[in-house]
């Protein structure tokens, strides 16, 4: 299935087997960055990593057999499914319990494989969190039409048609009559806009979109905006050329382009703010070592990470601090454990501390700062 909503994640989170562990597998299949061969190599590496982990685990025979079955099936499945046009693949399997769920993702996850008591769903929540619910409001002289757009899927919401007389160019015999008709048309038009704006608010109360895109003639925009509720004005992120009568696929294409432009601008803004802070020696750190230290010290406000940047590292089993190479925790002097990907643990730690996490699509200026950095909280 395709990842489209939070309900799917909640359903997965409810699975738990008393007898068997679950394998969670995440693979980037983003063909704009990776060839089919590279995707297959990553899949193979992940499955092999899983097999090596399995070897080292001290578990009852049947639990191990179930996990080994997961790995075989995951490899077979990913081998057959690298040609799909989704950007990522998530698989959750507990073969001993007959549990299997494969999910195509609209955005590339960080590659990883792990065994746990239940499905590891955080990466799915992270992907969903990247997407905005967008309300699309298209309004013409008589018609208004609404769609909702989320994760690339557009759904029609409603349509209204108002009884607005056509513009009368040469209707009256004399100037005053023309003006009167003009005013009459205008009053109807305003009623139509007002009704449509109210309807937009009603839909918002049900759909709770984060962003609103407005499509109308340039001359109408300010007339319509004056009727929009303040909540909607706050969410109004851009304008579309689309009209209510346009075919849905054209509306979708334009809305997706606008969403992409806005996302790219926001990412660029985050990087710019970060670089400025670093350059003036402000409240920011760059590079894996300093970023981990800031995470350990709970100073991170926003963590910026190049998408799929990873690095091996260490963690302290007692204080959970993260390091690059320390074999003994400098804080509590316990021997540290080796992590295949300390960046991933860092992202988890940032979430636990309620820090924002921005995954930045490479190439970006973050590459020059070691692919990772953090804006720090202001000291109280
Ligand atoms: Zn420690």
Short mmCIF file of C-alpha atoms and ligand atoms in Angstrom, two decimals:
data_model
loop_
_atom_site.label_atom_id
_atom_site.label_comp_id
_atom_site.label_asym_id
_atom_site.label_seq_id
_atom_site.Cartn_x
_atom_site.Cartn_y
_atom_site.Cartn_z
CA UNK A 1 0.00 0.00 0.00
CA UNK A 2 0.92 3.65 -0.25
CA UNK A 3 1.50 5.83 2.78
CA UNK A 4 -1.24 8.44 2.75
CA UNK A 5 -2.45 9.07 6.28
CA UNK A 6 -1.82 8.90 10.00
CA UNK A 7 -4.36 6.12 10.50
CA UNK A 8 -2.07 3.65 8.71
CA UNK A 9 0.70 4.48 11.17
CA UNK A 10 -1.63 4.07 14.14
CA UNK A 11 -2.78 0.69 12.82
CA UNK A 12 0.83 -0.46 12.49
CA UNK A 13 1.72 0.75 15.96
CA UNK A 14 -0.96 -1.54 17.38
CA UNK A 15 0.68 -4.71 16.08
CA UNK A 16 2.51 -6.66 18.73
CA UNK A 17 3.35 -10.33 18.86
CA UNK A 18 3.84 -12.05 22.19
CA UNK A 19 6.13 -14.66 20.69
CA UNK A 20 8.03 -13.00 17.84
CA UNK A 21 10.01 -9.85 17.13
CA UNK A 22 9.22 -7.53 14.22
CA UNK A 23 11.73 -6.55 11.56
CA UNK A 24 11.42 -2.96 10.34
CA UNK A 25 13.14 -2.13 7.07
CA UNK A 26 13.47 1.27 5.37
CA UNK A 27 14.99 1.79 1.96
CA UNK A 28 15.38 4.88 -0.18
CA UNK A 29 14.29 4.11 -3.74
CA UNK A 30 14.58 7.67 -4.98
CA UNK A 31 15.35 7.26 -8.66
CA UNK A 32 16.21 10.92 -9.12
CA UNK A 33 19.34 10.24 -7.02
CA UNK A 34 19.97 6.52 -7.26
CA UNK A 35 20.26 4.01 -10.07
CA UNK A 36 18.33 0.74 -9.78
CA UNK A 37 21.63 -1.00 -9.16
CA UNK A 38 22.55 1.32 -6.29
CA UNK A 39 19.13 0.75 -4.73
CA UNK A 40 19.61 -3.01 -4.93
CA UNK A 41 23.09 -2.76 -3.41
CA UNK A 42 21.68 -0.72 -0.50
CA UNK A 43 18.90 -3.26 -0.01
CA UNK A 44 21.39 -6.12 -0.02
CA UNK A 45 23.66 -4.29 2.44
CA UNK A 46 20.77 -3.66 4.80
CA UNK A 47 19.63 -7.27 4.70
CA UNK A 48 23.22 -8.42 5.29
CA UNK A 49 23.50 -6.01 8.20
CA UNK A 50 20.31 -7.57 9.58
CA UNK A 51 21.78 -11.06 9.17
CA UNK A 52 24.97 -10.05 10.98
CA UNK A 53 22.90 -8.56 13.84
CA UNK A 54 20.82 -11.70 14.00
CA UNK A 55 23.96 -13.85 14.35
CA UNK A 56 25.04 -11.86 17.38
CA UNK A 57 21.66 -11.99 19.13
CA UNK A 58 21.05 -14.40 21.95
CA UNK A 59 17.44 -15.42 21.26
CA UNK A 60 15.35 -18.61 21.35
CA UNK A 61 15.57 -20.64 18.16
CA UNK A 62 12.07 -19.95 16.89
CA UNK A 63 12.42 -16.19 17.37
CA UNK A 64 15.62 -16.30 15.34
CA UNK A 65 13.97 -18.40 12.65
CA UNK A 66 11.17 -15.88 12.36
CA UNK A 67 13.64 -13.00 11.93
CA UNK A 68 15.67 -14.98 9.39
CA UNK A 69 12.42 -15.58 7.48
CA UNK A 70 11.74 -11.80 7.56
CA UNK A 71 15.14 -11.04 6.06
CA UNK A 72 14.72 -13.56 3.22
CA UNK A 73 11.31 -12.27 2.37
CA UNK A 74 12.38 -8.62 2.60
CA UNK A 75 15.24 -9.24 0.18
CA UNK A 76 12.97 -11.03 -2.30
CA UNK A 77 10.41 -8.26 -2.08
CA UNK A 78 12.85 -5.38 -2.47
CA UNK A 79 14.51 -7.11 -5.40
CA UNK A 80 11.15 -7.21 -7.19
CA UNK A 81 10.04 -3.73 -6.17
CA UNK A 82 12.85 -1.32 -6.96
CA UNK A 83 11.16 -0.28 -10.19
CA UNK A 84 8.08 1.26 -8.54
CA UNK A 85 7.99 5.02 -8.82
CA UNK A 86 7.67 5.67 -5.10
CA UNK A 87 10.67 7.28 -3.41
CA UNK A 88 10.97 4.83 -0.59
CA UNK A 89 9.96 1.47 0.75
CA UNK A 90 9.10 0.45 4.30
CA UNK A 91 8.55 -3.17 5.29
CA UNK A 92 7.38 -4.53 8.62
CA UNK A 93 7.52 -8.26 9.06
CA UNK A 94 7.11 -10.86 11.79
CA UNK A 95 6.97 -14.02 9.71
CA UNK A 96 6.48 -16.31 12.71
CA UNK A 97 3.26 -14.45 13.45
CA UNK A 98 2.22 -14.25 9.80
CA UNK A 99 2.58 -10.46 9.85
CA UNK A 100 3.74 -8.56 6.77
CA UNK A 101 3.19 -4.97 5.68
CA UNK A 102 4.92 -3.25 2.78
CA UNK A 103 4.40 0.46 2.30
CA UNK A 104 5.47 2.66 -0.59
CA UNK A 105 6.60 6.06 0.61
CA UNK A 106 6.22 9.44 -1.10
CA UNK A 107 9.55 10.58 0.31
CA UNK A 108 12.87 8.77 0.75
CA UNK A 109 13.49 7.49 4.29
CA UNK A 110 16.90 7.01 5.86
CA UNK A 111 18.06 3.47 5.12
CA UNK A 112 17.86 1.23 8.13
CA UNK A 113 16.90 -2.16 9.44
CA UNK A 114 16.08 -3.11 12.99
CA UNK A 115 14.45 -5.76 15.17
CA UNK A 116 12.11 -4.73 17.92
CA UNK A 117 9.02 -5.79 19.84
CA UNK A 118 6.81 -3.89 17.42
CA UNK A 119 7.00 -1.95 14.14
CA UNK A 120 9.35 1.02 14.25
CA UNK A 121 7.09 3.74 12.93
CA UNK A 122 8.95 6.98 13.65
CA UNK A 123 10.31 7.35 10.08
CA UNK A 124 6.76 7.12 8.73
CA UNK A 125 5.57 9.80 11.13
CA UNK A 126 8.57 11.90 10.07
CA UNK A 127 7.64 11.58 6.41
CA UNK A 128 4.00 12.43 7.09
CA UNK A 129 5.17 15.40 9.12
CA UNK A 130 6.89 16.83 6.04
CA UNK A 131 3.62 17.16 4.21
CA UNK A 132 1.13 19.93 4.53
CA UNK A 133 -2.59 19.65 4.23
CA UNK A 134 -3.36 22.16 1.54
CA UNK A 135 -6.77 23.64 0.84
CA UNK A 136 -7.24 24.76 -2.77
CA UNK A 137 -9.85 27.45 -3.30
CA UNK A 138 -10.64 28.35 -6.90
CA UNK A 139 -13.11 31.11 -7.53
CA UNK A 140 -14.47 32.68 -10.70
CA UNK A 141 -17.34 35.08 -11.42
CA UNK A 142 -20.02 32.50 -10.74
CA UNK A 143 -18.38 29.31 -9.62
CA UNK A 144 -16.18 28.33 -6.76
CA UNK A 145 -14.51 24.97 -6.26
CA UNK A 146 -12.44 23.42 -3.50
CA UNK A 147 -9.97 20.59 -3.28
CA UNK A 148 -7.76 19.28 -0.56
CA UNK A 149 -4.23 18.21 -1.36
CA UNK A 150 -1.95 16.17 0.80
CA UNK A 151 1.04 13.96 -0.05
CA UNK A 152 0.49 14.51 -3.74
CA UNK A 153 -3.11 13.26 -3.66
CA UNK A 154 -5.88 15.72 -4.48
CA UNK A 155 -9.49 15.21 -3.38
CA UNK A 156 -12.46 17.30 -4.55
CA UNK A 157 -14.27 18.89 -1.61
CA UNK A 158 -17.11 21.00 -2.91
CA UNK A 159 -18.38 23.29 -5.62
CA UNK A 160 -20.91 26.13 -5.67
CA UNK A 161 -22.47 28.17 -8.46
CA UNK A 162 -23.96 31.59 -7.69
CA UNK A 163 -26.43 33.55 -9.72
CA UNK A 164 -24.22 36.47 -10.76
CA UNK A 165 -25.47 38.41 -13.82
CA UNK A 166 -22.96 38.84 -16.65
CA UNK A 167 -21.11 42.08 -16.98
CA UNK A 168 -23.21 44.44 -19.08
CA UNK A 169 -20.96 46.51 -21.29
CA UNK A 170 -23.47 48.47 -23.32
CA UNK A 171 -26.75 47.60 -21.63
CA UNK A 172 -28.06 51.00 -20.52
CA UNK A 173 -29.34 53.80 -22.74
CA UNK A 174 -27.62 56.33 -20.59
CA UNK A 175 -24.71 56.57 -18.16
CA UNK A 176 -26.71 56.40 -14.94
CA UNK A 177 -28.40 53.15 -15.93
CA UNK A 178 -25.06 51.63 -16.91
CA UNK A 179 -23.69 52.52 -13.52
CA UNK A 180 -26.78 51.16 -11.81
CA UNK A 181 -26.42 47.84 -13.65
CA UNK A 182 -22.72 47.84 -12.89
CA UNK A 183 -23.40 48.30 -9.21
CA UNK A 184 -26.05 45.59 -9.34
CA UNK A 185 -23.58 43.12 -10.90
CA UNK A 186 -20.94 44.10 -8.42
CA UNK A 187 -23.24 43.53 -5.46
CA UNK A 188 -23.98 40.02 -6.74
CA UNK A 189 -20.31 39.35 -7.29
CA UNK A 190 -19.51 40.45 -3.75
CA UNK A 191 -22.24 38.21 -2.37
CA UNK A 192 -20.74 35.34 -4.35
CA UNK A 193 -17.23 36.02 -3.00
CA UNK A 194 -18.56 36.37 0.52
CA UNK A 195 -20.47 33.10 0.28
CA UNK A 196 -17.42 31.34 -1.19
CA UNK A 197 -15.13 32.73 1.53
CA UNK A 198 -17.57 31.56 4.21
CA UNK A 199 -17.71 28.13 2.60
CA UNK A 200 -13.90 28.02 2.62
CA UNK A 201 -13.97 28.64 6.35
CA UNK A 202 -16.59 25.90 6.87
CA UNK A 203 -14.39 23.47 4.94
CA UNK A 204 -11.36 24.56 6.93
CA UNK A 205 -13.15 23.79 10.19
CA UNK A 206 -13.62 20.21 8.97
CA UNK A 207 -10.36 19.71 7.06
CA UNK A 208 -7.91 21.84 9.12
CA UNK A 209 -5.55 22.56 6.25
CA UNK A 210 -2.17 24.12 7.07
CA UNK A 211 -1.90 26.05 3.85
CA UNK A 212 -4.41 27.69 1.54
CA UNK A 213 -3.84 28.25 -2.19
CA UNK A 214 -6.17 30.72 -3.90
CA UNK A 215 -6.89 30.63 -7.61
CA UNK A 216 -8.72 33.63 -9.06
CA UNK A 217 -8.39 36.48 -11.56
CA UNK A 218 -5.84 39.05 -10.40
CA UNK A 219 -8.51 41.73 -10.18
CA UNK A 220 -10.58 39.65 -7.74
CA UNK A 221 -7.90 38.75 -5.22
CA UNK A 222 -8.23 41.69 -2.86
CA UNK A 223 -12.06 41.54 -3.02
CA UNK A 224 -11.97 37.87 -2.02
CA UNK A 225 -9.29 38.22 0.61
CA UNK A 226 -11.31 40.86 2.47
CA UNK A 227 -13.93 38.19 3.15
CA UNK A 228 -11.51 35.49 4.25
CA UNK A 229 -11.36 34.68 7.93
CA UNK A 230 -8.16 35.73 9.69
CA UNK A 231 -7.22 32.05 10.22
CA UNK A 232 -7.39 31.54 6.47
CA UNK A 233 -5.40 34.68 5.68
CA UNK A 234 -2.68 33.38 8.00
CA UNK A 235 -2.58 30.17 5.95
CA UNK A 236 -2.80 31.78 2.53
CA UNK A 237 0.56 30.78 1.06
CA UNK A 238 0.19 31.47 -2.60
CA UNK A 239 -1.86 32.09 -5.69
CA UNK A 240 -2.73 29.76 -8.54
CA UNK A 241 -3.69 30.58 -12.08
CA UNK A 242 -6.16 27.68 -12.11
CA UNK A 243 -9.87 28.41 -12.55
CA UNK A 244 -12.82 26.45 -11.09
CA UNK A 245 -13.58 25.02 -14.53
CA UNK A 246 -10.05 23.68 -15.11
CA UNK A 247 -9.53 19.91 -15.24
CA UNK A 248 -8.36 18.46 -11.92
CA UNK A 249 -5.03 17.20 -13.27
CA UNK A 250 -4.06 20.71 -14.35
CA UNK A 251 -5.00 22.12 -10.93
CA UNK A 252 -2.98 19.35 -9.26
CA UNK A 253 0.10 20.02 -11.38
CA UNK A 254 0.12 23.73 -10.63
CA UNK A 255 -0.55 23.21 -6.92
CA UNK A 256 2.27 20.66 -6.61
CA UNK A 257 4.67 23.07 -8.30
CA UNK A 258 3.72 25.81 -5.88
CA UNK A 259 4.09 23.44 -2.91
CA UNK A 260 7.54 22.43 -4.13
CA UNK A 261 8.62 26.06 -4.59
CA UNK A 262 7.44 26.96 -1.09
CA UNK A 263 9.20 23.95 0.45
CA UNK A 264 12.45 24.73 -1.35
CA UNK A 265 12.26 28.35 -0.19
CA UNK A 266 11.67 27.26 3.39
CA UNK A 267 14.62 24.85 3.27
CA UNK A 268 16.79 27.58 1.77
CA UNK A 269 15.63 29.95 4.52
CA UNK A 270 16.59 27.44 7.22
CA UNK A 271 20.06 26.96 5.73
CA UNK A 272 20.56 30.69 5.33
CA UNK A 273 19.66 31.34 8.96
CA UNK A 274 22.01 28.58 10.06
CA UNK A 275 24.96 29.76 7.95
CA UNK A 276 24.48 33.36 9.12
CA UNK A 277 24.49 32.24 12.75
CA UNK A 278 27.64 30.12 12.25
CA UNK A 279 29.45 32.92 10.41
CA UNK A 280 28.82 35.49 13.08
CA UNK A 281 29.84 32.97 15.75
CA UNK A 282 26.33 32.93 17.18
CA UNK A 283 24.17 30.23 18.75
CA UNK A 284 24.93 27.47 16.28
CA UNK A 285 27.33 24.56 15.80
CA UNK A 286 28.32 22.57 12.73
CA UNK A 287 29.75 19.14 12.07
CA UNK A 288 28.91 15.82 13.66
CA UNK A 289 31.13 16.15 16.75
CA UNK A 290 29.81 19.51 17.92
CA UNK A 291 26.25 18.63 16.95
CA UNK A 292 26.35 15.48 19.09
CA UNK A 293 27.81 17.44 21.98
CA UNK A 294 24.99 19.99 21.68
CA UNK A 295 22.44 17.16 21.61
CA UNK A 296 24.03 15.55 24.70
CA UNK A 297 23.85 18.90 26.47
CA UNK A 298 20.23 19.37 25.38
CA UNK A 299 21.01 22.68 23.76
CA UNK A 300 19.60 21.98 20.33
CA UNK A 301 16.67 24.02 19.13
CA UNK A 302 16.80 22.96 15.47
CA UNK A 303 18.87 20.13 14.06
CA UNK A 304 19.72 20.36 10.35
CA UNK A 305 20.82 17.17 8.60
CA UNK A 306 21.57 16.46 4.95
CA UNK A 307 19.10 13.85 3.87
CA UNK A 308 20.55 10.35 4.32
CA UNK A 309 23.81 11.57 5.85
CA UNK A 310 25.00 8.89 8.24
CA UNK A 311 28.02 8.12 10.36
CA UNK A 312 29.04 5.28 12.66
CA UNK A 313 29.36 6.19 16.32
CA UNK A 314 29.04 5.21 19.95
CA UNK A 315 26.44 5.58 22.63
CA UNK A 316 26.57 5.26 26.38
CA UNK A 317 24.12 2.60 27.62
CA UNK A 318 23.68 4.49 30.88
CA UNK A 319 23.39 8.19 30.11
CA UNK A 320 22.44 7.69 26.44
CA UNK A 321 24.99 10.26 25.36
CA UNK A 322 26.18 10.01 21.77
CA UNK A 323 29.79 10.07 20.64
CA UNK A 324 31.88 9.49 17.54
CA UNK A 325 34.67 7.27 18.82
CA UNK A 326 34.80 7.30 22.64
CA UNK A 327 35.11 3.70 23.85
CA UNK A 328 34.39 4.80 27.41
CA UNK A 329 31.75 7.38 28.29
CA UNK A 330 33.61 10.49 29.57
CA UNK A 331 30.65 11.31 31.82
CA UNK A 332 29.92 8.03 33.63
CA UNK A 333 32.94 5.95 32.57
CA UNK A 334 30.81 3.04 31.29
CA UNK A 335 32.02 1.28 28.12
CA UNK A 336 30.09 2.62 25.14
CA UNK A 337 28.19 0.58 22.55
CA UNK A 338 28.80 0.79 18.81
CA UNK A 339 26.09 2.32 16.63
CA UNK A 340 25.79 1.70 12.91
CA UNK A 341 24.35 5.19 12.50
CA UNK A 342 24.81 7.78 15.21
CA UNK A 343 23.06 10.42 13.06
CA UNK A 344 19.86 8.46 13.25
CA UNK A 345 20.14 8.24 17.03
CA UNK A 346 20.86 11.98 17.07
CA UNK A 347 17.63 12.66 15.20
CA UNK A 348 15.77 10.50 17.72
CA UNK A 349 17.38 12.41 20.58
CA UNK A 350 16.38 15.72 19.00
CA UNK A 351 12.78 14.52 18.79
CA UNK A 352 12.82 13.45 22.43
CA UNK A 353 13.99 16.94 23.39
CA UNK A 354 11.26 18.53 21.28
CA UNK A 355 13.82 20.10 18.99
CA UNK A 356 12.85 20.71 15.38
CA UNK A 357 14.56 18.47 12.82
CA UNK A 358 15.07 19.74 9.27
CA UNK A 359 16.22 17.22 6.72
CA UNK A 360 17.91 19.15 3.93
CA UNK A 361 18.00 17.83 0.37
CA UNK A 362 21.59 17.71 -0.88
CA UNK A 363 23.38 19.36 -2.53
CA UNK A 364 23.10 22.35 -0.22
CA UNK A 365 25.41 24.68 1.68
CA UNK A 366 25.09 22.31 4.63
CA UNK A 367 27.51 20.00 2.76
CA UNK A 368 30.29 22.51 3.50
CA UNK A 369 29.51 22.34 7.22
CA UNK A 370 29.89 18.60 7.59
CA UNK A 371 26.30 17.73 6.55
CA UNK A 372 24.95 18.39 10.00
CA UNK A 373 24.52 21.36 12.28
CA UNK A 374 22.34 22.77 14.97
CA UNK A 375 20.82 26.05 15.97
CA UNK A 376 21.04 26.25 19.74
CA UNK A 377 18.51 27.39 22.29
CA UNK A 378 19.09 30.77 23.82
CA UNK A 379 20.34 30.52 27.35
CA UNK A 380 17.85 31.74 29.92
ZN1 LIG B 1 27.61 7.63 30.22
#
